[in-house]
Amino acid sequence: MAMKIAFIGLGNMGGGMAANLAKAGHEVRAFDLSEAALAAAKEKGCEAFTSASEACKGVDAVVSMLPNGGIVKAVYTGDVIGHAPEGAVLIDCSTIDVSTAREVAEAAAAAGYPMVDAPVSGGIAAADAGTLTFMVGGSDEGFKRAEEVLKHMGKAVIHAGDAGNGQAAKICNNMLLAVQMIGTAEAFAMAQKLGLDPQTFYDISSVSSGQCWSMTSYCPVPGVGPTSPSDNDYQGGFATGLMLKDLKLAMEAAETAGMNTRIGAKAKELYEAFDADGNGARDFSAIITEYD
């Protein structure tokens, strides 16, 4: 059934996501501070609005993809709650801290809105292709209603539990990804130092106990494995700055939970140094260049 959906935040991820909702036949009411992003969304079948609150009027659902928790809180408390019809399902796909996700969900529930946090995995290519994975935190009712929207933008929609658990799943997943990528980069660099050809090492390790996604799907060595950002001078993909943001969120959550994440903390330290050297816009797999 076609729905009327407000989409707030049309950046690298949100633009493709909104376009897929329009492609699926929904009426997408789009808002972004960028005029260029709005124009691009309009070309993809969305209707452009000059304010988030106007975009939310009369909708069945609101989807957002925003930079941080402060902006998410400001948008929902100032432009969504009280402007979208009571009962509309609210879906925040941003990656933010767990405590803010839960705080905003509580405010939404108090005002009569089911709300879920639904951060994504998959990157820009998956957002454009509609093959994202959504990790969803919220009530059973909220998840059921959100799933009807999210399924048009992803290949998997998974209920992670109560409000905030989607964010918890995302930051734990990305902490693991950062650790895997650093280990993969270090192993390839060491193999080369020992005189082992990268392709030969890949052929061996990719079918051995060292196999992981960072090796077989996203290899940091150019020309080895499936095409990845390493084959494009580490452009596109998942920026180092975004990985560092997720690692910082993970460390904040770990502190709140009283968890000593020794390896996660080291990954954050290494990506902080890499980012500080001017690599924030490069794909996170470019950390292998630190071993040159």
PDB file of C-alpha atoms in Angstrom:
ATOM      1  CA  MET A   1       0.000   0.000   0.000  1.00  0.00           C
ATOM      2  CA  ALA A   2       1.376   3.401  -0.989  1.00  0.00           C
ATOM      3  CA  MET A   3       2.142   5.691   1.946  1.00  0.00           C
ATOM      4  CA  LYS A   4       2.877   9.363   2.435  1.00  0.00           C
ATOM      5  CA  ILE A   5       6.380   9.585   3.912  1.00  0.00           C
ATOM      6  CA  ALA A   6       8.411  12.575   5.088  1.00  0.00           C
ATOM      7  CA  PHE A   7      12.155  12.095   4.554  1.00  0.00           C
ATOM      8  CA  ILE A   8      14.482  14.433   6.447  1.00  0.00           C
ATOM      9  CA  GLY A   9      18.180  14.442   5.551  1.00  0.00           C
ATOM     10  CA  LEU A  10      19.184  13.835   1.932  1.00  0.00           C
ATOM     11  CA  GLY A  11      22.945  13.422   2.157  1.00  0.00           C
ATOM     12  CA  ASN A  12      25.052  10.653   0.614  1.00  0.00           C
ATOM     13  CA  MET A  13      22.934   7.998   2.313  1.00  0.00           C
ATOM     14  CA  GLY A  14      19.552   9.677   2.642  1.00  0.00           C
ATOM     15  CA  GLY A  15      19.339  10.754  -0.982  1.00  0.00           C
ATOM     16  CA  GLY A  16      19.469   7.190  -2.281  1.00  0.00           C
ATOM     17  CA  MET A  17      17.143   5.924   0.436  1.00  0.00           C
ATOM     18  CA  ALA A  18      14.482   8.532  -0.321  1.00  0.00           C
ATOM     19  CA  ALA A  19      14.765   7.789  -4.037  1.00  0.00           C
ATOM     20  CA  ASN A  20      14.085   4.095  -3.402  1.00  0.00           C
ATOM     21  CA  LEU A  21      10.940   4.905  -1.431  1.00  0.00           C
ATOM     22  CA  ALA A  22       9.700   7.042  -4.322  1.00  0.00           C
ATOM     23  CA  LYS A  23      10.627   4.285  -6.767  1.00  0.00           C
ATOM     24  CA  ALA A  24       8.491   1.881  -4.705  1.00  0.00           C
ATOM     25  CA  GLY A  25       5.461   4.098  -5.329  1.00  0.00           C
ATOM     26  CA  HIS A  26       5.301   6.060  -2.073  1.00  0.00           C
ATOM     27  CA  GLU A  27       4.676   9.807  -1.914  1.00  0.00           C
ATOM     28  CA  VAL A  28       7.960  11.097  -0.497  1.00  0.00           C
ATOM     29  CA  ARG A  29       7.959  14.584   1.011  1.00  0.00           C
ATOM     30  CA  ALA A  30      11.666  15.467   1.183  1.00  0.00           C
ATOM     31  CA  PHE A  31      13.554  18.075   3.198  1.00  0.00           C
ATOM     32  CA  ASP A  32      17.208  19.008   3.484  1.00  0.00           C
ATOM     33  CA  LEU A  33      19.089  22.227   4.189  1.00  0.00           C
ATOM     34  CA  SER A  34      20.967  21.743   0.911  1.00  0.00           C
ATOM     35  CA  GLU A  35      19.173  23.063  -2.157  1.00  0.00           C
ATOM     36  CA  ALA A  36      21.274  20.789  -4.368  1.00  0.00           C
ATOM     37  CA  ALA A  37      20.210  17.735  -2.350  1.00  0.00           C
ATOM     38  CA  LEU A  38      16.571  18.782  -2.613  1.00  0.00           C
ATOM     39  CA  ALA A  39      16.889  19.271  -6.368  1.00  0.00           C
ATOM     40  CA  ALA A  40      18.442  15.815  -6.742  1.00  0.00           C
ATOM     41  CA  ALA A  41      15.636  14.264  -4.698  1.00  0.00           C
ATOM     42  CA  LYS A  42      13.045  16.001  -6.849  1.00  0.00           C
ATOM     43  CA  GLU A  43      14.649  14.509  -9.970  1.00  0.00           C
ATOM     44  CA  LYS A  44      14.265  11.063  -8.361  1.00  0.00           C
ATOM     45  CA  GLY A  45      10.526  11.475  -7.820  1.00  0.00           C
ATOM     46  CA  CYS A  46      10.332  13.149  -4.400  1.00  0.00           C
ATOM     47  CA  GLU A  47       8.445  16.331  -3.582  1.00  0.00           C
ATOM     48  CA  ALA A  48      10.711  19.044  -2.163  1.00  0.00           C
ATOM     49  CA  PHE A  49       9.790  21.050   0.955  1.00  0.00           C
ATOM     50  CA  THR A  50      11.437  24.111   2.468  1.00  0.00           C
ATOM     51  CA  SER A  51      10.989  23.010   6.097  1.00  0.00           C
ATOM     52  CA  ALA A  52      10.922  19.724   7.970  1.00  0.00           C
ATOM     53  CA  SER A  53       7.713  20.628   9.782  1.00  0.00           C
ATOM     54  CA  GLU A  54       5.889  21.267   6.499  1.00  0.00           C
ATOM     55  CA  ALA A  55       7.148  17.991   5.052  1.00  0.00           C
ATOM     56  CA  CYS A  56       5.691  16.139   8.053  1.00  0.00           C
ATOM     57  CA  LYS A  57       2.124  17.360   7.658  1.00  0.00           C
ATOM     58  CA  GLY A  58      -0.378  14.599   6.883  1.00  0.00           C
ATOM     59  CA  VAL A  59       2.182  11.794   6.596  1.00  0.00           C
ATOM     60  CA  ASP A  60       1.954   8.144   7.615  1.00  0.00           C
ATOM     61  CA  ALA A  61       5.648   7.922   8.457  1.00  0.00           C
ATOM     62  CA  VAL A  62       8.714  10.083   9.021  1.00  0.00           C
ATOM     63  CA  VAL A  63      12.210   8.845   8.127  1.00  0.00           C
ATOM     64  CA  SER A  64      15.369  10.728   9.037  1.00  0.00           C
ATOM     65  CA  MET A  65      19.068  10.352   8.219  1.00  0.00           C
ATOM     66  CA  LEU A  66      20.950  13.027  10.155  1.00  0.00           C
ATOM     67  CA  PRO A  67      24.564  13.698  11.225  1.00  0.00           C
ATOM     68  CA  ASN A  68      24.436  13.408  15.021  1.00  0.00           C
ATOM     69  CA  GLY A  69      22.320  13.012  18.140  1.00  0.00           C
ATOM     70  CA  GLY A  70      22.006  16.725  18.841  1.00  0.00           C
ATOM     71  CA  ILE A  71      20.476  17.371  15.430  1.00  0.00           C
ATOM     72  CA  VAL A  72      18.203  14.318  15.719  1.00  0.00           C
ATOM     73  CA  LYS A  73      16.876  15.557  19.060  1.00  0.00           C
ATOM     74  CA  ALA A  74      16.352  19.112  17.757  1.00  0.00           C
ATOM     75  CA  VAL A  75      14.568  17.962  14.592  1.00  0.00           C
ATOM     76  CA  TYR A  76      12.212  15.546  16.331  1.00  0.00           C
ATOM     77  CA  THR A  77      11.326  17.789  19.272  1.00  0.00           C
ATOM     78  CA  GLY A  78      11.084  20.948  17.158  1.00  0.00           C
ATOM     79  CA  ASP A  79       9.870  19.862  13.714  1.00  0.00           C
ATOM     80  CA  VAL A  80       8.355  16.385  13.855  1.00  0.00           C
ATOM     81  CA  ILE A  81       6.532  15.795  17.153  1.00  0.00           C
ATOM     82  CA  GLY A  82       3.371  17.863  17.058  1.00  0.00           C
ATOM     83  CA  HIS A  83       3.653  18.474  13.309  1.00  0.00           C
ATOM     84  CA  ALA A  84       3.289  14.941  11.958  1.00  0.00           C
ATOM     85  CA  PRO A  85      -0.163  13.439  12.614  1.00  0.00           C
ATOM     86  CA  GLU A  86      -0.407  11.693  15.964  1.00  0.00           C
ATOM     87  CA  GLY A  87       0.237   7.997  15.474  1.00  0.00           C
ATOM     88  CA  ALA A  88       2.543   8.378  12.467  1.00  0.00           C
ATOM     89  CA  VAL A  89       5.508   6.015  12.809  1.00  0.00           C
ATOM     90  CA  LEU A  90       8.838   7.796  13.324  1.00  0.00           C
ATOM     91  CA  ILE A  91      11.984   6.114  11.981  1.00  0.00           C
ATOM     92  CA  ASP A  92      15.420   7.556  12.688  1.00  0.00           C
ATOM     93  CA  CYS A  93      18.101   5.898  10.546  1.00  0.00           C
ATOM     94  CA  SER A  94      20.944   8.097  11.799  1.00  0.00           C
ATOM     95  CA  THR A  95      23.841   6.624  13.761  1.00  0.00           C
ATOM     96  CA  ILE A  96      23.778   8.377  17.152  1.00  0.00           C
ATOM     97  CA  ASP A  97      24.436   7.671  20.818  1.00  0.00           C
ATOM     98  CA  VAL A  98      22.181   5.156  22.554  1.00  0.00           C
ATOM     99  CA  SER A  99      21.044   7.527  25.309  1.00  0.00           C
ATOM    100  CA  THR A 100      19.795  10.194  22.887  1.00  0.00           C
ATOM    101  CA  ALA A 101      17.993   7.570  20.793  1.00  0.00           C
ATOM    102  CA  ARG A 102      16.147   6.387  23.907  1.00  0.00           C
ATOM    103  CA  GLU A 103      15.411   9.932  25.081  1.00  0.00           C
ATOM    104  CA  VAL A 104      13.855  10.952  21.754  1.00  0.00           C
ATOM    105  CA  ALA A 105      11.869   7.709  21.552  1.00  0.00           C
ATOM    106  CA  GLU A 106      10.443   8.362  25.025  1.00  0.00           C
ATOM    107  CA  ALA A 107       9.431  11.906  24.025  1.00  0.00           C
ATOM    108  CA  ALA A 108       7.765  10.564  20.884  1.00  0.00           C
ATOM    109  CA  ALA A 109       5.884   7.859  22.799  1.00  0.00           C
ATOM    110  CA  ALA A 110       4.644  10.408  25.337  1.00  0.00           C
ATOM    111  CA  ALA A 111       3.186  12.409  22.451  1.00  0.00           C
ATOM    112  CA  GLY A 112       1.479   9.375  20.882  1.00  0.00           C
ATOM    113  CA  TYR A 113       4.016   8.352  18.243  1.00  0.00           C
ATOM    114  CA  PRO A 114       5.589   4.896  17.875  1.00  0.00           C
ATOM    115  CA  MET A 115       9.284   5.486  17.173  1.00  0.00           C
ATOM    116  CA  VAL A 116      12.222   3.258  16.280  1.00  0.00           C
ATOM    117  CA  ASP A 117      15.937   3.789  15.878  1.00  0.00           C
ATOM    118  CA  ALA A 118      17.015   2.040  12.681  1.00  0.00           C
ATOM    119  CA  PRO A 119      20.685   2.684  11.859  1.00  0.00           C
ATOM    120  CA  VAL A 120      22.034   1.067   8.723  1.00  0.00           C
ATOM    121  CA  SER A 121      24.911  -1.024   7.475  1.00  0.00           C
ATOM    122  CA  GLY A 122      25.987  -1.097   3.849  1.00  0.00           C
ATOM    123  CA  GLY A 123      27.309   2.304   2.785  1.00  0.00           C
ATOM    124  CA  ILE A 124      26.434   4.617  -0.097  1.00  0.00           C
ATOM    125  CA  ALA A 125      26.317   1.929  -2.802  1.00  0.00           C
ATOM    126  CA  ALA A 126      23.846  -0.124  -0.761  1.00  0.00           C
ATOM    127  CA  ALA A 127      21.745   2.974  -0.023  1.00  0.00           C
ATOM    128  CA  ASP A 128      21.482   3.667  -3.752  1.00  0.00           C
ATOM    129  CA  ALA A 129      20.788   0.018  -4.589  1.00  0.00           C
ATOM    130  CA  GLY A 130      18.243  -0.517  -1.803  1.00  0.00           C
ATOM    131  CA  THR A 131      20.295  -3.293  -0.210  1.00  0.00           C
ATOM    132  CA  LEU A 132      20.965  -1.843   3.245  1.00  0.00           C
ATOM    133  CA  THR A 133      20.693  -3.778   6.498  1.00  0.00           C
ATOM    134  CA  PHE A 134      18.578  -2.072   9.170  1.00  0.00           C
ATOM    135  CA  MET A 135      19.092  -2.780  12.877  1.00  0.00           C
ATOM    136  CA  VAL A 136      15.888  -1.677  14.559  1.00  0.00           C
ATOM    137  CA  GLY A 137      15.266  -0.760  18.179  1.00  0.00           C
ATOM    138  CA  GLY A 138      11.724  -0.178  19.431  1.00  0.00           C
ATOM    139  CA  SER A 139       8.454  -1.819  20.410  1.00  0.00           C
ATOM    140  CA  ASP A 140       6.977  -4.748  18.497  1.00  0.00           C
ATOM    141  CA  GLU A 141       4.276  -2.438  17.133  1.00  0.00           C
ATOM    142  CA  GLY A 142       6.824   0.186  16.104  1.00  0.00           C
ATOM    143  CA  PHE A 143       8.996  -2.410  14.398  1.00  0.00           C
ATOM    144  CA  LYS A 144       6.080  -3.920  12.495  1.00  0.00           C
ATOM    145  CA  ARG A 145       5.027  -0.544  11.136  1.00  0.00           C
ATOM    146  CA  ALA A 146       8.587   0.599  10.412  1.00  0.00           C
ATOM    147  CA  GLU A 147       9.336  -2.635   8.565  1.00  0.00           C
ATOM    148  CA  GLU A 148       6.720  -1.747   5.947  1.00  0.00           C
ATOM    149  CA  VAL A 149       8.775   1.344   5.125  1.00  0.00           C
ATOM    150  CA  LEU A 150      12.291   0.002   5.604  1.00  0.00           C
ATOM    151  CA  LYS A 151      11.824  -3.065   3.395  1.00  0.00           C
ATOM    152  CA  HIS A 152      11.819  -0.805   0.329  1.00  0.00           C
ATOM    153  CA  MET A 153      15.309   0.457   1.185  1.00  0.00           C
ATOM    154  CA  GLY A 154      17.091  -2.671   2.351  1.00  0.00           C
ATOM    155  CA  LYS A 155      17.758  -6.371   1.989  1.00  0.00           C
ATOM    156  CA  ALA A 156      17.393  -7.098   5.724  1.00  0.00           C
ATOM    157  CA  VAL A 157      15.345  -5.489   8.512  1.00  0.00           C
ATOM    158  CA  ILE A 158      16.177  -6.975  11.908  1.00  0.00           C
ATOM    159  CA  HIS A 159      14.490  -6.232  15.236  1.00  0.00           C
ATOM    160  CA  ALA A 160      17.239  -5.740  17.820  1.00  0.00           C
ATOM    161  CA  GLY A 161      14.962  -5.179  20.811  1.00  0.00           C
ATOM    162  CA  ASP A 162      13.820  -2.104  22.713  1.00  0.00           C
ATOM    163  CA  ALA A 163      14.510   1.547  21.869  1.00  0.00           C
ATOM    164  CA  GLY A 164      18.219   2.240  21.524  1.00  0.00           C
ATOM    165  CA  ASN A 165      19.125  -1.351  20.732  1.00  0.00           C
ATOM    166  CA  GLY A 166      19.419  -0.600  17.025  1.00  0.00           C
ATOM    167  CA  GLN A 167      22.123   1.932  17.867  1.00  0.00           C
ATOM    168  CA  ALA A 168      23.782  -0.551  20.223  1.00  0.00           C
ATOM    169  CA  ALA A 169      23.911  -3.162  17.450  1.00  0.00           C
ATOM    170  CA  LYS A 170      25.308  -0.647  14.947  1.00  0.00           C
ATOM    171  CA  ILE A 171      28.160   0.621  17.102  1.00  0.00           C
ATOM    172  CA  CYS A 172      29.147  -2.880  18.243  1.00  0.00           C
ATOM    173  CA  ASN A 173      29.117  -4.064  14.617  1.00  0.00           C
ATOM    174  CA  ASN A 174      31.240  -1.152  13.439  1.00  0.00           C
ATOM    175  CA  MET A 175      33.689  -1.505  16.308  1.00  0.00           C
ATOM    176  CA  LEU A 176      34.195  -5.100  15.181  1.00  0.00           C
ATOM    177  CA  LEU A 177      34.549  -3.961  11.560  1.00  0.00           C
ATOM    178  CA  ALA A 178      37.250  -1.418  12.505  1.00  0.00           C
ATOM    179  CA  VAL A 179      39.172  -4.054  14.444  1.00  0.00           C
ATOM    180  CA  GLN A 180      38.879  -6.515  11.543  1.00  0.00           C
ATOM    181  CA  MET A 181      40.085  -3.965   8.986  1.00  0.00           C
ATOM    182  CA  ILE A 182      43.124  -2.991  11.026  1.00  0.00           C
ATOM    183  CA  GLY A 183      44.011  -6.654  11.531  1.00  0.00           C
ATOM    184  CA  THR A 184      43.497  -7.415   7.840  1.00  0.00           C
ATOM    185  CA  ALA A 185      45.660  -4.452   6.788  1.00  0.00           C
ATOM    186  CA  GLU A 186      48.400  -5.402   9.222  1.00  0.00           C
ATOM    187  CA  ALA A 187      48.422  -9.032   8.063  1.00  0.00           C
ATOM    188  CA  PHE A 188      48.699  -8.062   4.374  1.00  0.00           C
ATOM    189  CA  ALA A 189      51.477  -5.580   5.166  1.00  0.00           C
ATOM    190  CA  MET A 190      53.387  -8.200   7.162  1.00  0.00           C
ATOM    191  CA  ALA A 191      52.913 -10.810   4.423  1.00  0.00           C
ATOM    192  CA  GLN A 192      54.456  -8.446   1.889  1.00  0.00           C
ATOM    193  CA  LYS A 193      57.370  -7.615   4.209  1.00  0.00           C
ATOM    194  CA  LEU A 194      58.030 -11.345   4.461  1.00  0.00           C
ATOM    195  CA  GLY A 195      58.098 -11.674   0.668  1.00  0.00           C
ATOM    196  CA  LEU A 196      54.609 -13.149   0.172  1.00  0.00           C
ATOM    197  CA  ASP A 197      52.649 -11.904  -2.849  1.00  0.00           C
ATOM    198  CA  PRO A 198      49.362 -10.201  -1.758  1.00  0.00           C
ATOM    199  CA  GLN A 199      47.253 -12.268  -4.170  1.00  0.00           C
ATOM    200  CA  THR A 200      48.870 -15.477  -2.938  1.00  0.00           C
ATOM    201  CA  PHE A 201      48.224 -14.490   0.678  1.00  0.00           C
ATOM    202  CA  TYR A 202      44.610 -13.687  -0.239  1.00  0.00           C
ATOM    203  CA  ASP A 203      44.172 -17.032  -1.985  1.00  0.00           C
ATOM    204  CA  ILE A 204      45.383 -18.801   1.146  1.00  0.00           C
ATOM    205  CA  SER A 205      43.838 -16.736   3.949  1.00  0.00           C
ATOM    206  CA  SER A 206      40.487 -16.201   2.239  1.00  0.00           C
ATOM    207  CA  VAL A 207      39.826 -19.941   2.520  1.00  0.00           C
ATOM    208  CA  SER A 208      41.521 -20.370   5.892  1.00  0.00           C
ATOM    209  CA  SER A 209      40.808 -19.397   9.492  1.00  0.00           C
ATOM    210  CA  GLY A 210      41.858 -15.765   8.928  1.00  0.00           C
ATOM    211  CA  GLN A 211      38.991 -15.172   6.502  1.00  0.00           C
ATOM    212  CA  CYS A 212      36.736 -12.189   7.310  1.00  0.00           C
ATOM    213  CA  TRP A 213      34.522  -9.673   5.490  1.00  0.00           C
ATOM    214  CA  SER A 214      37.262  -7.032   5.452  1.00  0.00           C
ATOM    215  CA  MET A 215      39.385  -9.443   3.427  1.00  0.00           C
ATOM    216  CA  THR A 216      36.981 -11.224   1.086  1.00  0.00           C
ATOM    217  CA  SER A 217      34.467  -8.440   0.399  1.00  0.00           C
ATOM    218  CA  TYR A 218      36.411  -5.222   1.045  1.00  0.00           C
ATOM    219  CA  CYS A 219      40.098  -6.023   0.632  1.00  0.00           C
ATOM    220  CA  PRO A 220      42.340  -3.036   1.490  1.00  0.00           C
ATOM    221  CA  VAL A 221      44.934  -4.094  -1.129  1.00  0.00           C
ATOM    222  CA  PRO A 222      44.311  -2.764  -4.676  1.00  0.00           C
ATOM    223  CA  GLY A 223      43.712  -5.426  -7.298  1.00  0.00           C
ATOM    224  CA  VAL A 224      43.041  -8.198  -4.795  1.00  0.00           C
ATOM    225  CA  GLY A 225      39.585  -9.697  -4.225  1.00  0.00           C
ATOM    226  CA  PRO A 226      36.299  -8.135  -5.395  1.00  0.00           C
ATOM    227  CA  THR A 227      36.317  -4.487  -6.461  1.00  0.00           C
ATOM    228  CA  SER A 228      36.497  -2.220  -3.411  1.00  0.00           C
ATOM    229  CA  PRO A 229      37.472   1.398  -2.609  1.00  0.00           C
ATOM    230  CA  SER A 230      41.143   0.332  -2.582  1.00  0.00           C
ATOM    231  CA  ASP A 231      40.797  -0.039  -6.362  1.00  0.00           C
ATOM    232  CA  ASN A 232      39.704   3.605  -6.598  1.00  0.00           C
ATOM    233  CA  ASP A 233      42.514   5.169  -4.546  1.00  0.00           C
ATOM    234  CA  TYR A 234      40.362   4.678  -1.423  1.00  0.00           C
ATOM    235  CA  GLN A 235      37.659   7.070  -2.624  1.00  0.00           C
ATOM    236  CA  GLY A 236      33.976   6.379  -1.914  1.00  0.00           C
ATOM    237  CA  GLY A 237      32.870   3.626   0.433  1.00  0.00           C
ATOM    238  CA  PHE A 238      32.861   4.400   4.166  1.00  0.00           C
ATOM    239  CA  ALA A 239      34.897   7.454   5.127  1.00  0.00           C
ATOM    240  CA  THR A 240      37.494   7.261   7.891  1.00  0.00           C
ATOM    241  CA  GLY A 241      35.797  10.226   9.590  1.00  0.00           C
ATOM    242  CA  LEU A 242      32.534   8.295   9.799  1.00  0.00           C
ATOM    243  CA  MET A 243      34.260   5.193  11.150  1.00  0.00           C
ATOM    244  CA  LEU A 244      35.921   7.354  13.789  1.00  0.00           C
ATOM    245  CA  LYS A 245      32.536   8.833  14.711  1.00  0.00           C
ATOM    246  CA  ASP A 246      31.147   5.328  15.259  1.00  0.00           C
ATOM    247  CA  LEU A 247      34.173   4.284  17.311  1.00  0.00           C
ATOM    248  CA  LYS A 248      33.741   7.324  19.545  1.00  0.00           C
ATOM    249  CA  LEU A 249      30.083   6.413  20.045  1.00  0.00           C
ATOM    250  CA  ALA A 250      31.146   2.862  20.878  1.00  0.00           C
ATOM    251  CA  MET A 251      33.625   4.072  23.484  1.00  0.00           C
ATOM    252  CA  GLU A 252      31.009   6.378  25.031  1.00  0.00           C
ATOM    253  CA  ALA A 253      28.592   3.467  25.254  1.00  0.00           C
ATOM    254  CA  ALA A 254      31.278   1.205  26.702  1.00  0.00           C
ATOM    255  CA  GLU A 255      32.010   3.738  29.429  1.00  0.00           C
ATOM    256  CA  THR A 256      28.319   4.015  30.283  1.00  0.00           C
ATOM    257  CA  ALA A 257      28.066   0.215  30.462  1.00  0.00           C
ATOM    258  CA  GLY A 258      31.251  -0.119  32.532  1.00  0.00           C
ATOM    259  CA  MET A 259      32.905  -2.159  29.773  1.00  0.00           C
ATOM    260  CA  ASN A 260      36.665  -2.140  29.164  1.00  0.00           C
ATOM    261  CA  THR A 261      36.928  -2.496  25.373  1.00  0.00           C
ATOM    262  CA  ARG A 262      40.715  -2.780  25.069  1.00  0.00           C
ATOM    263  CA  ILE A 263      40.870  -3.634  21.376  1.00  0.00           C
ATOM    264  CA  GLY A 264      38.064  -1.233  20.436  1.00  0.00           C
ATOM    265  CA  ALA A 265      39.871   1.565  22.274  1.00  0.00           C
ATOM    266  CA  LYS A 266      43.069   0.794  20.370  1.00  0.00           C
ATOM    267  CA  ALA A 267      41.164   0.854  17.066  1.00  0.00           C
ATOM    268  CA  LYS A 268      39.776   4.286  17.985  1.00  0.00           C
ATOM    269  CA  GLU A 269      43.288   5.503  18.819  1.00  0.00           C
ATOM    270  CA  LEU A 270      44.648   4.311  15.466  1.00  0.00           C
ATOM    271  CA  TYR A 271      41.802   5.837  13.461  1.00  0.00           C
ATOM    272  CA  GLU A 272      42.106   9.108  15.390  1.00  0.00           C
ATOM    273  CA  ALA A 273      45.762   9.349  14.350  1.00  0.00           C
ATOM    274  CA  PHE A 274      44.917   8.413  10.750  1.00  0.00           C
ATOM    275  CA  ASP A 275      42.138  11.010  10.625  1.00  0.00           C
ATOM    276  CA  ALA A 276      44.403  13.682  12.145  1.00  0.00           C
ATOM    277  CA  ASP A 277      46.888  13.109   9.319  1.00  0.00           C
ATOM    278  CA  GLY A 278      44.287  14.376   6.851  1.00  0.00           C
ATOM    279  CA  ASN A 279      42.674  11.086   5.876  1.00  0.00           C
ATOM    280  CA  GLY A 280      39.139  11.738   7.129  1.00  0.00           C
ATOM    281  CA  ALA A 281      37.562  11.682   3.668  1.00  0.00           C
ATOM    282  CA  ARG A 282      39.382   8.522   2.514  1.00  0.00           C
ATOM    283  CA  ASP A 283      37.784   5.113   2.882  1.00  0.00           C
ATOM    284  CA  PHE A 284      38.566   3.510   6.228  1.00  0.00           C
ATOM    285  CA  SER A 285      40.427   0.644   4.502  1.00  0.00           C
ATOM    286  CA  ALA A 286      43.105   3.179   3.528  1.00  0.00           C
ATOM    287  CA  ILE A 287      44.561   2.660   6.993  1.00  0.00           C
ATOM    288  CA  ILE A 288      46.715   0.003   5.300  1.00  0.00           C
ATOM    289  CA  THR A 289      48.788   2.866   3.869  1.00  0.00           C
ATOM    290  CA  GLU A 290      50.085   3.521   7.375  1.00  0.00           C
ATOM    291  CA  TYR A 291      52.189   0.387   6.920  1.00  0.00           C
ATOM    292  CA  ASP A 292      53.902   1.614   3.737  1.00  0.00           C
TER     293      ASP A 292
END
